Structure formats: structure tokens, C-alpha cells
Coordinates of C-alpha atoms in Angstrom, one line a residue:
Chain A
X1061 CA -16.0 21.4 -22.8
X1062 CA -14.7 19.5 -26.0
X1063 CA -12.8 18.2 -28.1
X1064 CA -11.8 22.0 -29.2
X1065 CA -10.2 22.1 -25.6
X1066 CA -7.6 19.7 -26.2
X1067 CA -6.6 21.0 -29.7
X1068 CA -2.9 22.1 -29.6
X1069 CA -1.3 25.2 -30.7
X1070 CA -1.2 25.4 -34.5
X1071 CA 2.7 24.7 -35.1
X1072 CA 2.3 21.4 -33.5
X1073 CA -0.5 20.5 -35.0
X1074 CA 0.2 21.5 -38.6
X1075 CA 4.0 19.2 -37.6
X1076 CA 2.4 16.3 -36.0
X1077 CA -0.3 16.1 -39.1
X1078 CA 2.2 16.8 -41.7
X1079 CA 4.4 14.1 -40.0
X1080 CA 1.6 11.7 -40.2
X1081 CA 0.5 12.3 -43.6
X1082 CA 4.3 12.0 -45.0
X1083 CA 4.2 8.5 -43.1
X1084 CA 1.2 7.6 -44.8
X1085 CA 3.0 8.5 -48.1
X1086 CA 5.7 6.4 -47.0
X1087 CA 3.5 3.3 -46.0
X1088 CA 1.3 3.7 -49.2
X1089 CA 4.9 4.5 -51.1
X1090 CA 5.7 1.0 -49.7
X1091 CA 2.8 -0.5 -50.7
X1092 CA 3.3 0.2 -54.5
X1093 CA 7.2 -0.9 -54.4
X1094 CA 5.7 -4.5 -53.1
X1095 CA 2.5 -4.7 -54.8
X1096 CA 1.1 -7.8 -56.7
X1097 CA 0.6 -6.9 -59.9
X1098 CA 0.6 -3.8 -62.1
X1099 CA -2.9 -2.5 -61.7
X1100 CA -2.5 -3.0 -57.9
X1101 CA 0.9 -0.9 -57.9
X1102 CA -1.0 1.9 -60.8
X1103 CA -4.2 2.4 -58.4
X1104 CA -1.8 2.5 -55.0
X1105 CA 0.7 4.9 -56.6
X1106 CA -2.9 7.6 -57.0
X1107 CA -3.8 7.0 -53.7
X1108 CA 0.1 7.7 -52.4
X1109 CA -0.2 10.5 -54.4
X1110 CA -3.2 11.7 -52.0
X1111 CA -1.4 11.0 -48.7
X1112 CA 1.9 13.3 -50.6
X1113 CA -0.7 16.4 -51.4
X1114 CA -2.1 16.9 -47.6
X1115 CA 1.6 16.8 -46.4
X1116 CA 2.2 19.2 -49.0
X1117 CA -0.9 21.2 -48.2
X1118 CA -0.1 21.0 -44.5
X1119 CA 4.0 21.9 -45.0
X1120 CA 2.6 25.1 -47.1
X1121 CA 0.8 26.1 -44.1
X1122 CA 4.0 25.9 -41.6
X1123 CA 6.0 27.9 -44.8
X1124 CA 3.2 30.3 -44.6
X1125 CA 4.3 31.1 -40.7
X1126 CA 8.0 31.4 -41.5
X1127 CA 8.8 28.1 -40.2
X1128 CA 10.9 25.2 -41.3
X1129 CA 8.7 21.9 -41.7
X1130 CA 11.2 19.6 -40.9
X1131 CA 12.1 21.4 -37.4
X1132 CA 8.4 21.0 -36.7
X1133 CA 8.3 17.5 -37.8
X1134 CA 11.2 17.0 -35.9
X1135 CA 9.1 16.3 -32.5
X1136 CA 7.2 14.0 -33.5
X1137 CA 9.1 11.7 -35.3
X1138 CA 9.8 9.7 -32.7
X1139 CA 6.4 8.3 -32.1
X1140 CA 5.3 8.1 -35.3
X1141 CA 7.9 6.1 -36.7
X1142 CA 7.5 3.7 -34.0
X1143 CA 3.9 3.6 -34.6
X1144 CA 4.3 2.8 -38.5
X1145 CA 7.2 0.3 -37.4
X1146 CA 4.2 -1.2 -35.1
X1147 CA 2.0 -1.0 -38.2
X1148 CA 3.6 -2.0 -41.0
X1149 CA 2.5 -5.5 -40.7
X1150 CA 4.4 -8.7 -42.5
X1151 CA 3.0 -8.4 -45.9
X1152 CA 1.0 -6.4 -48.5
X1153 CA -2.4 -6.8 -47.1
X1154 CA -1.7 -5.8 -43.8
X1155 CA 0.5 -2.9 -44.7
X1156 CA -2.6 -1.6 -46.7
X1157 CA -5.2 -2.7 -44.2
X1158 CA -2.8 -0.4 -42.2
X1159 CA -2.9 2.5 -44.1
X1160 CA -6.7 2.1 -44.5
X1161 CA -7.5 2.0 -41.0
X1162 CA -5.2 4.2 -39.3
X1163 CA -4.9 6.3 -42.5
X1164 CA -8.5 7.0 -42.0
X1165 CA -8.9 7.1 -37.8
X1166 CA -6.3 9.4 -37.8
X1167 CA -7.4 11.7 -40.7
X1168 CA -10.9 11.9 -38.8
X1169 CA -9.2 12.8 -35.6
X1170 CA -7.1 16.0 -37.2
X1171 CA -9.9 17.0 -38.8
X1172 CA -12.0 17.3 -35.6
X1173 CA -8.6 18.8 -33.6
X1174 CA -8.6 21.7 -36.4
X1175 CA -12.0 22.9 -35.4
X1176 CA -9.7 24.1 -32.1
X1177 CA -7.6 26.2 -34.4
X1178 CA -7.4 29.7 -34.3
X1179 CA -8.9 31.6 -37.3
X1180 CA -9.6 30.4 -40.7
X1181 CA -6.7 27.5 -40.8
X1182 CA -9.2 25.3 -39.2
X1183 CA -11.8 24.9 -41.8
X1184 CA -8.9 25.0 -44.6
X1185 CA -6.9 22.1 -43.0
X1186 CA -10.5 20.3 -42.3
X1187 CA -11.1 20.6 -45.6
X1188 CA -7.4 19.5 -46.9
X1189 CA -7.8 16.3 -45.1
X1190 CA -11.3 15.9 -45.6
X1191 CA -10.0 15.6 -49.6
X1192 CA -10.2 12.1 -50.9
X1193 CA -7.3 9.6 -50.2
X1194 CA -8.0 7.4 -51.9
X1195 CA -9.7 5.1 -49.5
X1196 CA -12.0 3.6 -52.0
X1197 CA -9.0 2.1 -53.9
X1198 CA -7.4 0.8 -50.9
X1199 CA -11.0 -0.8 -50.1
X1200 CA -11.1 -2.0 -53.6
X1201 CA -7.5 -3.8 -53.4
X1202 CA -8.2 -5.2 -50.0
X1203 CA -11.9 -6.4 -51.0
X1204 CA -10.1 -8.5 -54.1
X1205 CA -7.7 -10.1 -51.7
X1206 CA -9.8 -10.9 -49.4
X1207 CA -12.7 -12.4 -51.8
X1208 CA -10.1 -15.1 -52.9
X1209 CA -8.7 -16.1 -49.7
X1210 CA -11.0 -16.8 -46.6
X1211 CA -8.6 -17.2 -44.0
X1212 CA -7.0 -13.9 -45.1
X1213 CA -10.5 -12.2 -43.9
X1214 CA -10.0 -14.0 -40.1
X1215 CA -6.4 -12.8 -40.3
X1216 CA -6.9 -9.6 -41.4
X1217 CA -10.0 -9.2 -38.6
X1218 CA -7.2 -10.0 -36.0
X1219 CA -4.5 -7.7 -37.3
X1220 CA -7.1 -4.9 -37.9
X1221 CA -8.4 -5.4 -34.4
X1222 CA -4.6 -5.0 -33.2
X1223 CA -4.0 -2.0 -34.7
X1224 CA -6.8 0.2 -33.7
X1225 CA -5.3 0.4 -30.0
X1226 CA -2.4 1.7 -31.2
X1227 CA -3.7 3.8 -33.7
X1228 CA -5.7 5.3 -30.7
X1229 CA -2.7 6.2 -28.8
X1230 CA -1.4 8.3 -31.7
X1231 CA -4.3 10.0 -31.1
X1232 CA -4.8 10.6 -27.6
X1233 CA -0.8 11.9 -27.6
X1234 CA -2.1 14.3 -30.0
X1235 CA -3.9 16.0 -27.6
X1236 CA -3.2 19.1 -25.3
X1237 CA -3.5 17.9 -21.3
X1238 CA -3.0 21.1 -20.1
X1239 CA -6.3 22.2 -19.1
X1240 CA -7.2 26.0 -18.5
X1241 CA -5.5 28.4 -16.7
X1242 CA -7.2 30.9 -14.9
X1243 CA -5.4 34.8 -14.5
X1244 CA -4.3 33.7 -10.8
X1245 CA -2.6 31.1 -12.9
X1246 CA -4.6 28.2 -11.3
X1247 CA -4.7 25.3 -13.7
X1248 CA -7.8 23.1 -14.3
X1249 CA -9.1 20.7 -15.8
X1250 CA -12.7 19.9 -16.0
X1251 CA -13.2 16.7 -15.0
X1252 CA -11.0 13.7 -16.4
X1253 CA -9.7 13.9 -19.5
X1254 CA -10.7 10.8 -20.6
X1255 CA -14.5 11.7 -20.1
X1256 CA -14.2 15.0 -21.9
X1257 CA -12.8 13.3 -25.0
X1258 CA -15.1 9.9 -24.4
X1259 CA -17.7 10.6 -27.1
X1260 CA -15.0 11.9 -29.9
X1261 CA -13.3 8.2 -28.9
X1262 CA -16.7 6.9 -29.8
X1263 CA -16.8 8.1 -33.0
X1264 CA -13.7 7.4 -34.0
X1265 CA -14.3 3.9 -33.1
X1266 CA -17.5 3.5 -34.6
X1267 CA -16.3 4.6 -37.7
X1268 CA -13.5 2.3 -37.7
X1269 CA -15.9 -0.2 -37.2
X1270 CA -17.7 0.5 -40.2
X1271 CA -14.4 0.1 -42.4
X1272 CA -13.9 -3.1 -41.0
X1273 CA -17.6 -4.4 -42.0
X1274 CA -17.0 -3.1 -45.3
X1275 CA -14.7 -5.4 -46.3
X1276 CA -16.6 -8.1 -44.1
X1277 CA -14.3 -8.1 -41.2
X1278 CA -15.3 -8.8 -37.4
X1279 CA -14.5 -5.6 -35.6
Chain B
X1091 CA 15.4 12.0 -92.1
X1092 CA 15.2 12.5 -87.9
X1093 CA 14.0 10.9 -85.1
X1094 CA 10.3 11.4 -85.7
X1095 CA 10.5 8.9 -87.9
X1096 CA 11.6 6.4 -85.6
X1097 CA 8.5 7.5 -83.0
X1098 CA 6.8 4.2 -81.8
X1099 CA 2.9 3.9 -82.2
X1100 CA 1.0 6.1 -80.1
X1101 CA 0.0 3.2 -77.5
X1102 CA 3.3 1.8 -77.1
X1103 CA 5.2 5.3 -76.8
X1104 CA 2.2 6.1 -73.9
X1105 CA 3.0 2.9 -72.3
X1106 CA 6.7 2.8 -71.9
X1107 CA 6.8 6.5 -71.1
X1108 CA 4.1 6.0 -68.2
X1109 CA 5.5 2.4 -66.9
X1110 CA 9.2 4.6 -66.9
X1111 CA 7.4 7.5 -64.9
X1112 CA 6.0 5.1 -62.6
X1113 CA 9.5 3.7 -62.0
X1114 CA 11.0 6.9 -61.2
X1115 CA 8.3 7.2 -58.5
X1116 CA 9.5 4.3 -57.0
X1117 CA 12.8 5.0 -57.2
X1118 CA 12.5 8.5 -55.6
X1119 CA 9.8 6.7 -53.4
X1120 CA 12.5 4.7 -51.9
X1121 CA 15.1 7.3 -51.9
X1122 CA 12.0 9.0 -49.2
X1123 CA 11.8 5.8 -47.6
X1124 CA 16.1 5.6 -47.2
X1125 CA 16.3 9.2 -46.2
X1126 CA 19.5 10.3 -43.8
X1127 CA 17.5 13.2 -42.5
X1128 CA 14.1 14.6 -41.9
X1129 CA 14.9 17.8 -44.6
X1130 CA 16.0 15.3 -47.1
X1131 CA 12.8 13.0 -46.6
X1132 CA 10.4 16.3 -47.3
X1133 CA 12.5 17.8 -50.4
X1134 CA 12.6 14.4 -51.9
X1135 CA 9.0 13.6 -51.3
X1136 CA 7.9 16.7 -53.4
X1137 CA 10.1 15.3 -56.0
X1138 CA 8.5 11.8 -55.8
X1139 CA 5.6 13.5 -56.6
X1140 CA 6.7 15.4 -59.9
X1141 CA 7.2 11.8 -61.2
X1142 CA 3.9 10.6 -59.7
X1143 CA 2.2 13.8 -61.7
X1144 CA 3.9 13.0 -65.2
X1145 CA 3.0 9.2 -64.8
X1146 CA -0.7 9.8 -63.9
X1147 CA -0.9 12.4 -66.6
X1148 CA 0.4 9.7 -69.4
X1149 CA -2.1 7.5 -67.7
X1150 CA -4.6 10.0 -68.4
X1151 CA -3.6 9.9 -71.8
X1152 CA -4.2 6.2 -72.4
X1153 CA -7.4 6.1 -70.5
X1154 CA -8.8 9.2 -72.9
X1155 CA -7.6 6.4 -75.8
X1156 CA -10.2 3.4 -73.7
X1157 CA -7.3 1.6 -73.2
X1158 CA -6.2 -0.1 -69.9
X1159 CA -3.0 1.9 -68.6
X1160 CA -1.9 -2.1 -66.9
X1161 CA -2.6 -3.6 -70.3
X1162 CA -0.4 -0.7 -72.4
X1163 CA 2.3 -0.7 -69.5
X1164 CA 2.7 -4.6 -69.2
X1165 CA 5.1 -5.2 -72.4
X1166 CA 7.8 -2.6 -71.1
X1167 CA 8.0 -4.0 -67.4
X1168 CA 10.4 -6.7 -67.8
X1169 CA 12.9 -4.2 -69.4
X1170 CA 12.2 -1.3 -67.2
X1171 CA 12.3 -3.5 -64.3
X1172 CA 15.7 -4.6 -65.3
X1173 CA 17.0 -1.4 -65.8
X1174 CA 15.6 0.0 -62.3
X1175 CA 17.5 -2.7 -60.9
X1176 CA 20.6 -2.0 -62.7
X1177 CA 20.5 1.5 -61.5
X1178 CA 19.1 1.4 -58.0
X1179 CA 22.5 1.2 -56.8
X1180 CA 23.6 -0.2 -53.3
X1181 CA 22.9 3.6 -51.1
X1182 CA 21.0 6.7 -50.8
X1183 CA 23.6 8.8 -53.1
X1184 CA 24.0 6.4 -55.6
X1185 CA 20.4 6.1 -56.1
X1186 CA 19.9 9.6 -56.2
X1187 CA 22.1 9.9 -59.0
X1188 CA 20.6 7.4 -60.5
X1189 CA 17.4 9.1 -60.5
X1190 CA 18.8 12.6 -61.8
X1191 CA 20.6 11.0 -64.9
X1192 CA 18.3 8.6 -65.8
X1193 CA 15.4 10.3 -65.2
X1194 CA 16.8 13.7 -66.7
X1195 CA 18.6 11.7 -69.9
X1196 CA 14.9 9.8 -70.7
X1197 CA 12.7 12.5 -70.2
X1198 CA 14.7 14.9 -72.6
X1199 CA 14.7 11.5 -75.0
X1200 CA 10.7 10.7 -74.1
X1201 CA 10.3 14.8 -75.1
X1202 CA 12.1 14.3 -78.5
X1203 CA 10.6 11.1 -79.2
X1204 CA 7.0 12.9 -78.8
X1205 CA 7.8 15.1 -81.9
X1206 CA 6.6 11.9 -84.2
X1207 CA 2.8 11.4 -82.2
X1208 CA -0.1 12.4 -84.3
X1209 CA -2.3 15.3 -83.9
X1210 CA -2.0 17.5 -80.6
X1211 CA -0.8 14.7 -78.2
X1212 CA 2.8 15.4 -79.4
X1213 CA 2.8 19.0 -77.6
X1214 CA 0.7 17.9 -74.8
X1215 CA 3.0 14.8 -74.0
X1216 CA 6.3 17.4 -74.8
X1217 CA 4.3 19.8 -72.1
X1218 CA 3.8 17.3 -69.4
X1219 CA 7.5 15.8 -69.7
X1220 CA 8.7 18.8 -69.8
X1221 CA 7.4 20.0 -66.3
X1222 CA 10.0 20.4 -63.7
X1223 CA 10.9 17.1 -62.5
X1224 CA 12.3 18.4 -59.1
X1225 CA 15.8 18.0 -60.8
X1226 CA 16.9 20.7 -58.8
X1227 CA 16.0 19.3 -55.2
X1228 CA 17.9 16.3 -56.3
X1229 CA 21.0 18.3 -57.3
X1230 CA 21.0 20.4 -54.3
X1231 CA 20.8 16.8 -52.1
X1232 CA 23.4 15.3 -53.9
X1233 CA 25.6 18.5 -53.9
X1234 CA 25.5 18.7 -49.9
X1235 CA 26.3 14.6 -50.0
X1236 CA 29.2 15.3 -52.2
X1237 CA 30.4 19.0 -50.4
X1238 CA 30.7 16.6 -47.2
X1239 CA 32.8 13.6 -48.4
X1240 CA 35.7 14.0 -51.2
X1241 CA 35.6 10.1 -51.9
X1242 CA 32.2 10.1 -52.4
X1243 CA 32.8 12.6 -55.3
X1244 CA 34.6 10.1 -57.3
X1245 CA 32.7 6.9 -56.5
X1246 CA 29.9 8.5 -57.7
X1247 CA 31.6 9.7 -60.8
X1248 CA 32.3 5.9 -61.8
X1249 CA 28.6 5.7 -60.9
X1250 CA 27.1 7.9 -63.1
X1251 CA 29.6 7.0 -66.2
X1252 CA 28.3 2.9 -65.7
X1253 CA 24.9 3.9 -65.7
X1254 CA 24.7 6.5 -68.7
X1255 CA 25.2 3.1 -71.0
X1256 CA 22.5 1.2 -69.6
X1257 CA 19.6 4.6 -69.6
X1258 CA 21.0 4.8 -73.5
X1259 CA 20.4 1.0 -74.2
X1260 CA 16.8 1.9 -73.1
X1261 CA 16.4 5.1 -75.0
X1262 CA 17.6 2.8 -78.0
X1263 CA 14.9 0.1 -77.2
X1264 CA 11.8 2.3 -77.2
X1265 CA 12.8 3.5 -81.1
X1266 CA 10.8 2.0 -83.8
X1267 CA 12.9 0.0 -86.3
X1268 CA 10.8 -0.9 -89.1
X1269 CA 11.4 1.6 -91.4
X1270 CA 8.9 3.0 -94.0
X1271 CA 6.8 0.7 -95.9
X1272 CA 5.5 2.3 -99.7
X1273 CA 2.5 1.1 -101.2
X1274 CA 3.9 -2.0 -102.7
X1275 CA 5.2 -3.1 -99.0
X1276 CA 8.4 -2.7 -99.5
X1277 CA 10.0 -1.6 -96.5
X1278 CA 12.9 1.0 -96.9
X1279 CA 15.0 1.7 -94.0
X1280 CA 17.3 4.9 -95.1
X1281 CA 21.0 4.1 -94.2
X1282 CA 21.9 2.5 -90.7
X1283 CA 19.5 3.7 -88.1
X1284 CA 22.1 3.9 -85.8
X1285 CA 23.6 6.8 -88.0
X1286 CA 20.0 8.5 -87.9
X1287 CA 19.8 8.6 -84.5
X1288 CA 23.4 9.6 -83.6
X1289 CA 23.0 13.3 -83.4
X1290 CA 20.0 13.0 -81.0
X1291 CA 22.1 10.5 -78.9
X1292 CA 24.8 13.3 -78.9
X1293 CA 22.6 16.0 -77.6
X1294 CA 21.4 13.3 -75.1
X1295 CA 24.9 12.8 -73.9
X1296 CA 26.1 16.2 -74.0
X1297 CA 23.3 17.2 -71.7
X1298 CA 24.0 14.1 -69.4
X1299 CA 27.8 15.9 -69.4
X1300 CA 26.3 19.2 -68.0
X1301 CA 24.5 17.7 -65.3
X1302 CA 27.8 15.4 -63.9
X1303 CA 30.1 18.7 -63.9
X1304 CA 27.1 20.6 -62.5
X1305 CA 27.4 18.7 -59.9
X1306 CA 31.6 18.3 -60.3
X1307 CA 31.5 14.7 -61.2
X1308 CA 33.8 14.0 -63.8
X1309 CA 31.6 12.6 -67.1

């Protein structure tokens, strides 16, 4: 068993994902409005732009099935509003750190969900949010604060640190519980969960990890 | 005489026209962020992103040139930024209209003005401006607002008659006054430029007129 398992039906994924993606628009939308300077708010308004083309991608797919995006959204909006709200952090550098870190988690995580998809949507949404989002020019933004002001990198450790848990939650709630049920109708589920989806966890966190020594921050 | 003749330098016209793009993105970027409903929130995303397209392709433009697009922007931010202000309005509706007038009234006038460029730019610029803005998912938001709230219909009226003098007072800004110089550096200016100008300013208005009572505002 894996990861593939737990992957739920397509309409909730493509509206939890879409959801998500719109949020990161919004965050990185956010980012631009408060940002420093001009070349901060030029290079943040490309990578918003990134975030705006997967939703787009992903609210083409739900149009392609006859449904309306925003009653697929509509689920989901609950949590993941809270979770930016949780996220957003008190100032520019943590609303990007934000958006680099749980922008990226959570990009990973759909992408290995759509392997669980039926048909050929799976490797076309993989490959949608596989596209560049402009990561490198959050980096870049993040790298310059921090290279002027050490006891932003011990902050932004902390706050990075913080977030990951939550940003983890998003993610397990993304995931079908239900187990299998066999033709007498008897449910099971191999095993805990939580073991079964242990090593894609590990993955996750490891490349989170990897983020966060890229700009030079203690995981 | 016409209006080509009062065409900026290529640079400048780049920079004002990108740094006004980028503004609408914001604008439209918090309209997303302010958004009553989910349905609202999507439709006006994709619009955000018209404006995000038309700015980056400007950008494009100046980069091709090996100029810095923060360095061409930077003179026309302290104007633009007043005007956003100006126009942002104090709710949702009002800064939707504000982004359908203004941003329909200054790309027609951006499109004109790109009639003066050298070479092939002209067209290209005319092309790019000229790309559907999303105008429609604006007018089809503000016409449900309006459908739903007789009061609003007239506040927003006054709204959009205030802030037709201020997106003109920026249009007027971005001509170049210098008038022709011959080869003995005399500089001849041929009657009042503001009598030049008038009949572009009248098309401008007239189509500012169409979109109010599109939308049954009184102009």
C-alpha cells in the first residue's frame, strides 16, 4: 500500500488544489501590495503570476467535467483560509517565507496525491504543478533580507519551524481515510494510517529541510 | 498635427505603461483579496492576471532594450501611486469600478499613444494593450452588485464621474510637451497642445460614457 491509496476522488482533489493554489496567489498577491521596493514587488508579481496559472490550469480541469469551481472550492475553504490566516505571519518576510515553504510542501504533496488519479489527469496535473513557481525568486528576495539582518535568519528559523506543522496538517486532511472496501462491504485499512503514509511524511519533510538550509536557516 | 507627435520617448512611454499595468494588478489583486464570494474571488483572479500578462509583456519589452524594468518604472511611481490611491476607493464595488474606468480609459489612451513609437514596437505595444483585459468579468461583477442594490447604482455613479478627472489628469501627464525642435533648435510648439489633444480626449471620454450606461450609471 501507498500513498496512491489515500488519494481522493478527482473533484476533490482538483477543488482542494485549486483552492490552495488561489491562496497562494492571494498570499504572493499580498506580498507584492506590501513589498519593499520596486524590484522586490516586479519579481513577486511573476511569481504570483505562477501560483494564478496552476489554479487556472487546475479550474480548467473541473470546467472540463461540467463542474463549477467555486462549488468545488467551496469545501475546502474553511481550512485553508484558516491555515493562510495561521500563516500569513506579521510582516513581509514571513509572509514570503510562508509562501516558500508551504507553497512548496504542499505543491510536492498534490503532486504525489495525483499519481492516485484515475487516467491521464494524473501525470497532466503532476506536471501543471511540477511547472516553476517561482521559488527561486522567492529564495532570491528572502536570501537578500536575510544577508543584511542576522537576527532576521534566527527569527525566520523559528517562524519557519512553526509553520511546517501546520502546513503538514493541510496535508494529512488532504487525504482519503477510508480504507478499502471489500464486495461484502467490509472496510479495511491496512495497518495505521500514519505508517502507510510515514515515508511520503519523510520526504516532505526532508525536502523542507533543504529549503530551510538554503537560505541558511536551522530546520 | 495628432497625438503621435506628443508620444514620449520609447523608455519612458515603456515605463509608465508597465508601472500603470502593474498597478492595475494590484488593484484587481486586492479586489481578489476583498472578495464577497468564492465565484467573485475566481472571475476576478483571471482578470488580475490579464493585467499581470500586459505588465510582464511591457517588461519584456524593456528588458529586450537592456534596460532595468525598476530603473524605467521608478520616475512614474510617485504619480501612479497617487492616483491608485485616489481611486482605490473605500469598498469592493467602488474599487471595481475603479479598475474598469481607469484601466479601460488608459489602456485605450496607452494604445493611441503607441501610434508615435519607432519601428515595429508601436503595433506590438498596440497588440498587447489591446488584449482582453477581462473587462467583461468586471462588468458582469459590478452589474450583479448594482442589479441587487438601487442605491448603490447612484453612489457609484458619483464614483465613476470623480474619478474620470483624475485617470484624464494622468493620461495628460504621460504626453510629451516639448514640441518640435528644427535644426537651428528652435522649438516650435503648433497652437495650444491642449487644442491638439482635445479630439483624442473626446474619444477617450466618449468611450468612458459607453461603459457607465453599459453598466446604467449615469456619466
Amino acid at each position: 500500500m501507498d500513498i496512491k491509496d489515500l488519494t481522493p476522488e478527482l473533484l476533490p482533489f482538483l477543488g482542494q488544489s485549486a483552492y490552495f493554489e488561489l491562496g497562494v496567489f492571494e498570499s504572493l498577491a499580498r506580498a507584492v501590495l506590501i513589498a519593499p521596493d520596486l524590484a522586490a514587488k516586479q519579481a513577486l508579481s511573476t511569481a504570483a503570476g505562477r501560483a494564478l496559472s496552476k489554479h487556472q490550469g487546475l479550474v480548467a480541469e473541473i470546467r472540463r467535467r461540467g463542474a463549477e469551481p467555486a462549488d468545488v472550492m467551496a469545501p475546502f475553504v474553511p481550512a485553508l483560509d484558516a491555515f493562510r490566516a495561521e500563516i500569513t505571519g506579521a510582516d513581509w518576510t514571513e509572509l514570503l517565507l510562508s509562501c516558500y515553504l508551504a507553497g512548496g510542501l504542499l505543491d510536492d504533496f498534490f503532486i504525489r496525491l495525483s499519481d492516485g488519479l484515475p487516467g491521464e489527469v494524473g501525470p497532466r496535473i503532476a506536471h501543471l504543478l511540477g511547472e516553476d513557481a517561482g521559488a527561486a525568486i522567492l529564495a532570491t528576495q528572502l536570501a537578500a533580507a536575510i544577508a543584511t539582518d542576522a537576527p532576521l535568519a534566527s527569527h525566520l528559523a523559528l517562524w519557519g519551524r512553526r509553520l511546517v506543522g501546520d502546513t503538514l496538517l493541510i496535508a494529512r486532511s488532504a487525504l482519503a481515510f477510508a480504507g478499502t472496501t471489500d464486495q461484502a462491504g467490509v472496510v479495511t485499512v491496512a495497518g495505521p494510517a500514519e505508517e502507510r503514509i510515514e515515508p511520503v511524511f519523510t520526504e516532505l519533510i526532508a525536502a523542507h529541510t533543504r529549503r530551510m538550509d538554503g537560505l541558511g536557516l536551522t530546520a
